[in-house]
Amino acid sequence: MKKLVIAFLLIALVTRLYMLDDRPMDHDESIHGYLSYILMKDHSYSYDPAYHGPFLYFATAGVFSVLGDSKFTARPVPVVFSIIGIFFALRFERFYKNSYLFAAILLFSPSILYYSRYLRNDVIVLASFIAVVYSYFSYRQTGRARYIYIASIFAAVMVTAKENGYLYLGTILSFIFFRKLHDRDYGVSMSTLKHLLVSFLIAFFMFSFLYTSAFSDMDGLKRATINSFAHWFEMHERNDHWKPIYYYSKMILEYEFLPLGMVLAGIPEFVRRVKGKELTEIELFAFYWLATAFLIYHVLSHKVPWLLVHLVAPMAFFGSLYAGYLTRKPARFVFVSLLLITAGVAGYLAYVDSTNTDHDLIYIQAQRDVEKLADRIIEYNGSVLVFVPGNDYWPLPWYLRHHSTAFSSKYYDGYDVVVTSKDQVEFVKEKGYVLDGVYTLRPGHDLYWLHKA
């Protein structure tokens, strides 16, 4: 098993780091990177629910302070957590023998690979939850207090990384509640209570430290709880990033057909074990996680491709528990074939066609033109105004963070060059400027270079 773990982790490291800085920084990535840069440079941070939890910013700022700020160093935090998730998936071998299948999906899933190389919070949350679940079952098996502390630390990471960490926390806590209710297990030893209290204090310290920016902004606690829930309920009501209910189902069929197939192939064995009252606690949890995840993410109106990782993992976990059919040679052939196809799709999206928004998995990705435009601004020997109503010019501020460039949603006179959106070109021309270049920021949104006549 040790050699298998090393092999998986090495493959994970290579697949996550290879060409990590090839794809342009996306809109959201650039905001996350820029805020991390400001935190590193000015030691300034204030939590805003719209930009998710503080963990990503503090961790990335830490990387910047050690390795410098670049496109490559902006992305290692999700990479590291992706590998942590795979490591803990392999550790489930102590509970069931096919845990390597769970890890294989986390390794080669197109959505998980793509967003493990993307400066976002979701893979951090997912990997932390896998660590929490592993720690819970390890504690149930051994009674060792260290697993309580491991779980509390990763739970704190989970809820300080992104607001759906609360959904994961609710999933594991509600499962424990229902399990205790079913077993009529209401007792807690004084020793366990002590460890739970200490671990809670550790988690609360991490939570408070990050959300209050090292206790310099105590209102951050209110924004992290009351305001956070209010914000995302409002986004749900406003149908922000609304997609039809079958949105994820379509993408699962397109990209994540292997874990789906594993779930479908495992259902007969699951049903047989339900009828025979043979289900173990880990099997009950696998079903509970799968059911709650599909319910929550299909009901929420806010649907975006990176949330697909939160459906892939429970499918892989559930499916890997019921993979006894792989003892048959034809089944192994089909599985290996589908795994190779999955890995091929994942590699193509991650390394070959990573900016093509025709793929449903790739969402409003910034195009390579943005880097050409940023280079031209840096090399230009004169004053430049980036004038775009609605401030829809990201990721340019990230690329120009070391360069003195004016950004505004309003027009101002006195600049040698104005970079603006299509709907403002004629207005800028009337101010005496001449068009001298068009750059695609993302599909459907171009920026225009106009210099003084």
Short mmCIF file of C-alpha atoms in Angstrom, two decimals:
data_model
loop_
_atom_site.label_atom_id
_atom_site.label_comp_id
_atom_site.label_asym_id
_atom_site.label_seq_id
_atom_site.Cartn_x
_atom_site.Cartn_y
_atom_site.Cartn_z
CA MET A 1 0.00 0.00 0.00
CA LYS A 2 2.89 2.36 0.77
CA LYS A 3 4.19 2.15 -2.80
CA LEU A 4 0.68 2.78 -4.14
CA VAL A 5 0.33 5.89 -1.96
CA ILE A 6 3.68 7.24 -3.16
CA ALA A 7 2.76 6.53 -6.80
CA PHE A 8 -0.62 8.27 -6.46
CA LEU A 9 0.89 11.31 -4.75
CA LEU A 10 3.67 11.63 -7.34
CA ILE A 11 1.16 11.44 -10.19
CA ALA A 12 -1.00 13.99 -8.39
CA LEU A 13 1.95 16.34 -7.95
CA VAL A 14 2.99 16.11 -11.61
CA THR A 15 -0.53 16.45 -13.03
CA ARG A 16 -1.26 19.45 -10.82
CA LEU A 17 2.01 21.32 -11.38
CA TYR A 18 2.58 20.61 -15.07
CA MET A 19 1.98 23.81 -17.12
CA LEU A 20 0.42 25.37 -14.02
CA ASP A 21 1.15 28.90 -15.23
CA ASP A 22 0.12 28.35 -18.86
CA ARG A 23 -3.56 29.31 -18.62
CA PRO A 24 -4.30 33.06 -18.18
CA MET A 25 -5.62 34.14 -14.81
CA ASP A 26 -9.40 34.08 -14.92
CA HIS A 27 -11.73 36.82 -13.65
CA ASP A 28 -12.27 35.27 -10.20
CA GLU A 29 -8.72 33.97 -9.99
CA SER A 30 -7.32 37.42 -10.64
CA ILE A 31 -9.44 38.95 -7.89
CA HIS A 32 -8.35 36.23 -5.45
CA GLY A 33 -4.73 36.69 -6.51
CA TYR A 34 -4.88 40.49 -6.34
CA LEU A 35 -6.45 40.51 -2.87
CA SER A 36 -3.79 38.02 -1.72
CA TYR A 37 -1.11 40.29 -3.16
CA ILE A 38 -2.56 43.32 -1.32
CA LEU A 39 -2.66 41.28 1.89
CA MET A 40 0.98 40.29 1.43
CA LYS A 41 2.10 43.82 0.49
CA ASP A 42 -0.04 46.04 2.73
CA HIS A 43 -1.13 43.53 5.43
CA SER A 44 -4.68 44.59 4.65
CA TYR A 45 -7.72 42.29 4.43
CA SER A 46 -11.43 42.57 5.17
CA TYR A 47 -13.83 39.67 4.69
CA ASP A 48 -16.55 40.12 2.09
CA PRO A 49 -18.96 37.19 1.49
CA ALA A 50 -18.97 37.92 -2.25
CA TYR A 51 -15.31 36.88 -2.41
CA HIS A 52 -15.62 33.90 -0.04
CA GLY A 53 -13.58 33.01 3.02
CA PRO A 54 -10.20 34.33 4.16
CA PHE A 55 -8.21 31.09 4.22
CA LEU A 56 -7.33 31.20 0.52
CA TYR A 57 -6.09 34.78 0.78
CA PHE A 58 -3.95 34.26 3.86
CA ALA A 59 -2.49 31.01 2.53
CA THR A 60 -1.75 32.49 -0.92
CA ALA A 61 -0.29 35.65 0.63
CA GLY A 62 1.98 33.35 2.63
CA VAL A 63 3.15 31.67 -0.57
CA PHE A 64 3.72 35.08 -2.18
CA SER A 65 5.82 36.26 0.76
CA VAL A 66 8.11 33.23 0.42
CA LEU A 67 8.19 32.58 -3.34
CA GLY A 68 7.15 35.91 -4.81
CA ASP A 69 3.89 36.75 -6.56
CA SER A 70 3.35 35.27 -10.01
CA LYS A 71 0.80 33.30 -11.95
CA PHE A 72 2.53 30.07 -10.90
CA THR A 73 2.81 30.92 -7.20
CA ALA A 74 -0.83 32.04 -7.13
CA ARG A 75 -2.06 28.49 -7.68
CA PRO A 76 -0.20 26.07 -5.34
CA VAL A 77 -2.68 26.27 -2.43
CA PRO A 78 -5.49 24.43 -4.29
CA VAL A 79 -2.81 22.07 -5.68
CA VAL A 80 -1.63 21.16 -2.18
CA PHE A 81 -5.16 20.58 -0.92
CA SER A 82 -6.00 18.47 -3.95
CA ILE A 83 -3.07 16.22 -3.02
CA ILE A 84 -4.17 16.20 0.64
CA GLY A 85 -7.62 15.01 -0.48
CA ILE A 86 -6.08 12.18 -2.50
CA PHE A 87 -3.86 11.21 0.44
CA PHE A 88 -6.81 10.95 2.83
CA ALA A 89 -8.86 9.07 0.23
CA LEU A 90 -6.11 6.44 0.11
CA ARG A 91 -6.08 6.30 3.92
CA PHE A 92 -9.65 5.01 3.82
CA GLU A 93 -8.00 1.67 3.02
CA ARG A 94 -8.21 0.96 6.76
CA PHE A 95 -12.01 0.84 6.36
CA TYR A 96 -12.51 -0.78 2.96
CA LYS A 97 -10.20 -2.30 0.37
CA ASN A 98 -11.20 -0.31 -2.72
CA SER A 99 -10.29 3.14 -1.42
CA TYR A 100 -7.74 3.44 -4.22
CA LEU A 101 -10.70 3.74 -6.62
CA PHE A 102 -11.96 6.73 -4.66
CA ALA A 103 -8.48 8.25 -4.88
CA ALA A 104 -8.22 7.45 -8.61
CA ILE A 105 -11.33 9.51 -9.35
CA LEU A 106 -10.01 12.42 -7.28
CA LEU A 107 -6.78 12.10 -9.25
CA PHE A 108 -8.16 11.95 -12.80
CA SER A 109 -11.61 13.56 -12.61
CA PRO A 110 -11.76 16.30 -15.30
CA SER A 111 -13.51 18.76 -12.98
CA ILE A 112 -11.29 18.08 -9.97
CA LEU A 113 -8.06 18.21 -12.00
CA TYR A 114 -9.08 21.44 -13.74
CA TYR A 115 -10.12 23.24 -10.55
CA SER A 116 -7.19 21.86 -8.54
CA ARG A 117 -5.06 24.07 -10.81
CA TYR A 118 -7.31 27.10 -10.36
CA LEU A 119 -7.11 29.77 -7.65
CA ARG A 120 -10.46 28.96 -6.09
CA ASN A 121 -11.67 27.65 -2.74
CA ASP A 122 -13.70 24.58 -3.69
CA VAL A 123 -10.95 21.97 -3.78
CA ILE A 124 -9.72 23.27 -0.41
CA VAL A 125 -13.19 22.76 1.07
CA LEU A 126 -13.61 19.34 -0.52
CA ALA A 127 -10.21 18.00 0.57
CA SER A 128 -10.76 19.32 4.10
CA PHE A 129 -14.10 17.54 4.29
CA ILE A 130 -12.54 14.25 3.18
CA ALA A 131 -9.98 14.71 5.98
CA VAL A 132 -12.79 15.40 8.49
CA VAL A 133 -14.70 12.28 7.42
CA TYR A 134 -11.57 10.13 7.61
CA SER A 135 -10.83 11.50 11.09
CA TYR A 136 -14.37 10.81 12.26
CA PHE A 137 -14.30 7.16 11.22
CA SER A 138 -10.75 6.74 12.53
CA TYR A 139 -11.89 8.04 15.89
CA ARG A 140 -14.88 5.72 15.82
CA GLN A 141 -12.53 2.82 15.15
CA THR A 142 -9.68 3.65 17.54
CA GLY A 143 -10.98 6.16 20.07
CA ARG A 144 -7.73 8.12 19.73
CA ALA A 145 -8.11 11.78 20.60
CA ARG A 146 -5.72 12.96 17.89
CA TYR A 147 -8.43 12.37 15.29
CA ILE A 148 -10.71 14.83 17.08
CA TYR A 149 -8.03 17.49 16.71
CA ILE A 150 -7.30 16.65 13.07
CA ALA A 151 -11.02 16.88 12.30
CA SER A 152 -11.39 20.21 14.10
CA ILE A 153 -8.44 21.79 12.26
CA PHE A 154 -9.70 20.71 8.85
CA ALA A 155 -13.26 21.72 9.77
CA ALA A 156 -11.92 25.20 10.59
CA VAL A 157 -10.13 25.32 7.24
CA MET A 158 -13.35 24.22 5.56
CA VAL A 159 -15.53 27.00 6.96
CA THR A 160 -12.84 29.68 6.56
CA ALA A 161 -12.25 28.73 2.93
CA LYS A 162 -15.76 29.11 1.55
CA GLU A 163 -19.35 29.39 2.71
CA ASN A 164 -20.31 25.93 1.45
CA GLY A 165 -18.01 24.69 4.19
CA TYR A 166 -21.05 25.24 6.41
CA LEU A 167 -22.99 22.81 4.21
CA TYR A 168 -20.29 20.19 4.71
CA LEU A 169 -20.22 20.86 8.43
CA GLY A 170 -23.98 20.40 8.52
CA THR A 171 -23.66 17.15 6.57
CA ILE A 172 -21.23 15.48 8.99
CA LEU A 173 -22.85 16.85 12.16
CA SER A 174 -26.37 15.89 11.09
CA PHE A 175 -25.14 12.40 10.20
CA ILE A 176 -23.58 12.02 13.65
CA PHE A 177 -26.80 13.31 15.25
CA PHE A 178 -29.01 10.85 13.35
CA ARG A 179 -26.60 8.00 14.04
CA LYS A 180 -26.63 8.72 17.78
CA LEU A 181 -30.41 9.08 17.72
CA HIS A 182 -30.78 5.73 15.95
CA ASP A 183 -28.34 3.97 18.29
CA ARG A 184 -29.72 5.77 21.37
CA ASP A 185 -26.15 6.70 22.11
CA TYR A 186 -26.48 9.84 24.19
CA GLY A 187 -23.50 9.48 26.50
CA VAL A 188 -20.16 11.27 26.21
CA SER A 189 -17.22 10.50 28.48
CA MET A 190 -15.52 13.30 30.38
CA SER A 191 -12.29 12.58 28.51
CA THR A 192 -14.00 12.87 25.14
CA LEU A 193 -15.82 16.00 26.25
CA LYS A 194 -12.51 17.58 27.26
CA HIS A 195 -10.95 16.82 23.87
CA LEU A 196 -14.05 18.12 22.07
CA LEU A 197 -13.93 21.35 24.06
CA VAL A 198 -10.21 21.94 23.40
CA SER A 199 -10.58 21.11 19.72
CA PHE A 200 -13.54 23.48 19.45
CA LEU A 201 -11.47 26.26 21.00
CA ILE A 202 -8.67 25.59 18.50
CA ALA A 203 -11.12 25.67 15.59
CA PHE A 204 -12.80 28.81 16.92
CA PHE A 205 -9.44 30.52 17.31
CA MET A 206 -8.58 29.74 13.66
CA PHE A 207 -12.03 30.91 12.57
CA SER A 208 -11.82 34.15 14.55
CA PHE A 209 -8.21 34.90 13.66
CA LEU A 210 -8.84 34.65 9.92
CA TYR A 211 -12.25 36.29 9.68
CA THR A 212 -11.15 39.23 11.88
CA SER A 213 -7.80 39.57 10.08
CA ALA A 214 -5.75 38.76 13.18
CA PHE A 215 -8.35 40.36 15.48
CA SER A 216 -8.00 43.77 13.83
CA ASP A 217 -11.56 43.77 12.44
CA MET A 218 -13.89 42.21 15.02
CA ASP A 219 -16.94 42.97 12.85
CA GLY A 220 -15.59 40.21 10.60
CA LEU A 221 -17.22 37.65 12.91
CA LYS A 222 -20.64 39.12 12.20
CA ARG A 223 -19.94 39.22 8.45
CA ALA A 224 -18.70 35.61 8.60
CA THR A 225 -21.96 34.38 10.11
CA ILE A 226 -25.08 36.54 9.89
CA ASN A 227 -24.03 38.59 6.86
CA SER A 228 -22.61 35.59 5.04
CA PHE A 229 -25.84 33.62 5.24
CA ALA A 230 -27.89 36.70 4.36
CA HIS A 231 -25.72 37.39 1.31
CA TRP A 232 -25.96 33.90 -0.16
CA PHE A 233 -29.68 33.59 0.57
CA GLU A 234 -30.09 36.84 -1.33
CA MET A 235 -28.00 35.47 -4.22
CA HIS A 236 -30.24 32.39 -4.29
CA GLU A 237 -33.39 34.53 -4.31
CA ARG A 238 -31.97 36.76 -7.07
CA ASN A 239 -31.13 33.66 -9.15
CA ASP A 240 -27.51 34.79 -9.34
CA HIS A 241 -25.71 32.51 -11.84
CA TRP A 242 -29.02 30.70 -12.32
CA LYS A 243 -28.93 27.45 -14.30
CA PRO A 244 -31.65 24.84 -14.94
CA ILE A 245 -31.98 21.98 -12.48
CA TYR A 246 -30.37 19.50 -14.91
CA TYR A 247 -27.22 21.64 -15.27
CA TYR A 248 -24.96 19.34 -13.24
CA SER A 249 -26.56 16.19 -14.59
CA LYS A 250 -25.58 17.25 -18.10
CA MET A 251 -21.99 17.91 -17.06
CA ILE A 252 -21.78 14.61 -15.20
CA LEU A 253 -22.77 12.80 -18.39
CA GLU A 254 -20.24 14.86 -20.37
CA TYR A 255 -17.23 14.63 -18.07
CA GLU A 256 -17.84 12.51 -14.98
CA PHE A 257 -19.37 9.41 -16.56
CA LEU A 258 -16.95 7.12 -14.68
CA PRO A 259 -18.04 7.94 -11.10
CA LEU A 260 -21.64 7.97 -12.35
CA GLY A 261 -21.13 4.50 -13.79
CA MET A 262 -19.61 3.35 -10.51
CA VAL A 263 -22.68 4.58 -8.61
CA LEU A 264 -25.09 2.86 -11.01
CA ALA A 265 -23.08 -0.37 -10.94
CA GLY A 266 -23.00 -0.32 -7.15
CA ILE A 267 -26.70 0.30 -6.54
CA PRO A 268 -27.77 -3.40 -6.79
CA GLU A 269 -25.25 -4.38 -4.09
CA PHE A 270 -26.29 -1.40 -1.97
CA VAL A 271 -29.97 -2.39 -2.23
CA ARG A 272 -29.13 -6.01 -1.39
CA ARG A 273 -27.25 -4.92 1.73
CA VAL A 274 -30.09 -2.58 2.76
CA LYS A 275 -32.60 -5.43 2.49
CA GLY A 276 -30.29 -7.72 4.41
CA LYS A 277 -29.72 -5.03 7.08
CA GLU A 278 -25.99 -5.41 6.50
CA LEU A 279 -25.01 -1.78 5.96
CA THR A 280 -22.03 -0.50 7.92
CA GLU A 281 -21.81 3.03 9.25
CA ILE A 282 -19.43 4.09 6.50
CA GLU A 283 -21.86 2.78 3.86
CA LEU A 284 -24.70 4.72 5.47
CA PHE A 285 -22.57 7.84 5.45
CA ALA A 286 -21.57 7.37 1.80
CA PHE A 287 -25.24 7.24 0.80
CA TYR A 288 -26.09 10.17 3.09
CA TRP A 289 -23.32 12.34 1.62
CA LEU A 290 -24.30 11.44 -1.94
CA ALA A 291 -28.01 12.11 -1.36
CA THR A 292 -27.56 15.40 0.51
CA ALA A 293 -25.00 16.74 -1.98
CA PHE A 294 -27.21 16.01 -4.98
CA LEU A 295 -30.23 17.52 -3.26
CA ILE A 296 -28.46 20.70 -2.13
CA TYR A 297 -26.54 21.52 -5.30
CA HIS A 298 -29.44 20.75 -7.63
CA VAL A 299 -31.85 22.88 -5.58
CA LEU A 300 -29.57 25.91 -5.24
CA SER A 301 -30.10 28.35 -8.11
CA HIS A 302 -26.42 29.38 -8.03
CA LYS A 303 -24.87 26.80 -10.35
CA VAL A 304 -21.33 27.06 -11.72
CA PRO A 305 -18.91 24.42 -13.07
CA TRP A 306 -16.47 24.39 -10.13
CA LEU A 307 -19.25 23.22 -7.81
CA LEU A 308 -19.32 19.97 -9.79
CA VAL A 309 -16.38 18.73 -7.69
CA HIS A 310 -18.77 18.53 -4.72
CA LEU A 311 -20.85 15.96 -6.59
CA VAL A 312 -18.00 13.97 -8.11
CA ALA A 313 -16.39 13.14 -4.75
CA PRO A 314 -19.48 11.60 -3.09
CA MET A 315 -20.20 9.63 -6.28
CA ALA A 316 -16.65 8.28 -6.23
CA PHE A 317 -16.82 7.50 -2.51
CA PHE A 318 -20.14 5.66 -2.76
CA GLY A 319 -19.19 3.85 -5.97
CA SER A 320 -15.83 2.67 -4.65
CA LEU A 321 -17.54 0.95 -1.71
CA TYR A 322 -19.46 -1.34 -4.09
CA ALA A 323 -16.82 -2.22 -6.65
CA GLY A 324 -16.80 -5.95 -6.05
CA TYR A 325 -17.76 -6.43 -9.69
CA LEU A 326 -14.16 -5.53 -10.60
CA THR A 327 -13.16 -9.09 -9.68
CA ARG A 328 -14.57 -9.99 -13.10
CA LYS A 329 -12.22 -9.46 -16.03
CA PRO A 330 -14.77 -7.83 -18.42
CA ALA A 331 -15.73 -5.34 -15.70
CA ARG A 332 -12.07 -4.49 -15.06
CA PHE A 333 -11.56 -3.94 -18.79
CA VAL A 334 -14.52 -1.53 -18.97
CA PHE A 335 -13.38 0.32 -15.84
CA VAL A 336 -9.78 0.73 -17.00
CA SER A 337 -10.97 1.84 -20.45
CA LEU A 338 -13.27 4.47 -18.95
CA LEU A 339 -10.53 5.59 -16.56
CA LEU A 340 -8.13 6.11 -19.46
CA ILE A 341 -10.79 8.06 -21.38
CA THR A 342 -11.50 10.14 -18.27
CA ALA A 343 -7.81 10.87 -17.81
CA GLY A 344 -7.55 11.83 -21.47
CA VAL A 345 -10.47 14.23 -21.21
CA ALA A 346 -9.02 15.72 -18.01
CA GLY A 347 -5.60 16.19 -19.60
CA TYR A 348 -7.05 17.74 -22.75
CA LEU A 349 -9.03 20.30 -20.75
CA ALA A 350 -6.21 21.07 -18.32
CA TYR A 351 -3.26 21.28 -20.72
CA VAL A 352 -4.46 21.58 -24.32
CA ASP A 353 -7.73 23.50 -24.52
CA SER A 354 -7.88 25.16 -21.12
CA THR A 355 -9.28 28.51 -22.30
CA ASN A 356 -12.02 27.24 -24.62
CA THR A 357 -15.35 28.25 -23.12
CA ASP A 358 -17.21 26.02 -25.57
CA HIS A 359 -16.55 23.35 -22.96
CA ASP A 360 -19.26 23.43 -20.30
CA LEU A 361 -16.65 22.84 -17.60
CA ILE A 362 -14.80 26.08 -18.50
CA TYR A 363 -16.67 29.20 -17.41
CA ILE A 364 -16.12 32.71 -18.83
CA GLN A 365 -12.37 32.04 -18.94
CA ALA A 366 -10.09 34.98 -19.74
CA GLN A 367 -8.41 34.58 -23.12
CA ARG A 368 -4.72 34.80 -23.98
CA ASP A 369 -5.29 38.24 -25.51
CA VAL A 370 -5.51 39.65 -21.99
CA GLU A 371 -1.84 38.88 -21.41
CA LYS A 372 -0.90 40.50 -24.73
CA LEU A 373 -2.87 43.61 -23.75
CA ALA A 374 -1.25 43.71 -20.31
CA ASP A 375 2.23 43.40 -21.88
CA ARG A 376 1.45 46.22 -24.30
CA ILE A 377 0.35 48.50 -21.46
CA ILE A 378 3.50 47.70 -19.46
CA GLU A 379 5.75 48.32 -22.46
CA TYR A 380 3.99 51.52 -23.52
CA ASN A 381 5.91 54.68 -22.64
CA GLY A 382 2.99 56.91 -21.73
CA SER A 383 -0.11 57.25 -19.55
CA VAL A 384 -2.92 54.69 -19.91
CA LEU A 385 -6.51 54.80 -18.67
CA VAL A 386 -8.48 51.55 -18.54
CA PHE A 387 -12.02 52.90 -18.76
CA VAL A 388 -14.74 50.24 -18.61
CA PRO A 389 -18.21 50.93 -17.16
CA GLY A 390 -19.04 48.50 -14.39
CA ASN A 391 -15.32 47.92 -13.78
CA ASP A 392 -15.49 44.92 -16.08
CA TYR A 393 -11.77 44.90 -16.78
CA TRP A 394 -10.57 41.99 -14.64
CA PRO A 395 -8.10 40.23 -14.76
CA LEU A 396 -6.08 43.28 -15.90
CA PRO A 397 -5.51 44.69 -12.37
CA TRP A 398 -3.76 41.44 -11.43
CA TYR A 399 -1.46 41.58 -14.42
CA LEU A 400 -0.74 45.28 -13.87
CA ARG A 401 -0.31 45.11 -10.09
CA HIS A 402 3.33 46.24 -10.38
CA HIS A 403 2.55 48.93 -12.95
CA SER A 404 0.99 52.35 -12.45
CA THR A 405 -2.20 52.12 -14.52
CA ALA A 406 -5.44 54.01 -13.96
CA PHE A 407 -8.64 51.93 -13.78
CA SER A 408 -12.04 53.60 -13.80
CA SER A 409 -15.69 53.10 -14.66
CA LYS A 410 -15.74 56.78 -15.72
CA TYR A 411 -13.87 58.63 -18.46
CA TYR A 412 -11.17 61.17 -17.58
CA ASP A 413 -9.18 63.45 -19.92
CA GLY A 414 -5.44 63.70 -20.12
CA TYR A 415 -4.30 60.16 -20.97
CA ASP A 416 -2.20 59.16 -23.96
CA VAL A 417 -4.08 55.88 -24.36
CA VAL A 418 -7.56 54.77 -23.38
CA VAL A 419 -8.47 51.10 -23.20
CA THR A 420 -12.23 50.68 -23.21
CA SER A 421 -15.15 48.40 -24.03
CA LYS A 422 -17.01 48.20 -27.34
CA ASP A 423 -19.93 50.36 -26.26
CA GLN A 424 -17.59 53.26 -25.37
CA VAL A 425 -15.39 53.24 -28.49
CA GLU A 426 -17.33 55.92 -30.37
CA PHE A 427 -17.49 58.12 -27.27
CA VAL A 428 -13.69 57.89 -26.83
CA LYS A 429 -13.13 58.57 -30.54
CA GLU A 430 -15.10 61.80 -30.15
CA LYS A 431 -12.53 62.83 -27.54
CA GLY A 432 -9.81 62.71 -30.18
CA TYR A 433 -8.58 59.14 -29.99
CA VAL A 434 -7.85 56.63 -32.78
CA LEU A 435 -8.49 52.90 -32.62
CA ASP A 436 -5.28 50.88 -32.69
CA GLY A 437 -6.06 47.37 -31.46
CA VAL A 438 -8.73 44.96 -30.26
CA TYR A 439 -8.19 42.36 -27.53
CA THR A 440 -10.60 39.65 -26.41
CA LEU A 441 -10.85 39.70 -22.63
CA ARG A 442 -13.23 36.75 -22.67
CA PRO A 443 -15.67 35.47 -25.30
CA GLY A 444 -18.20 38.21 -26.02
CA HIS A 445 -16.23 40.94 -24.25
CA ASP A 446 -13.46 42.76 -26.13
CA LEU A 447 -11.33 45.69 -25.02
CA TYR A 448 -10.19 48.37 -27.49
CA TRP A 449 -6.88 50.26 -27.52
CA LEU A 450 -7.25 53.89 -28.61
CA HIS A 451 -4.38 56.38 -28.66
CA LYS A 452 -4.44 60.14 -28.87
CA ALA A 453 -4.59 61.35 -32.49
#
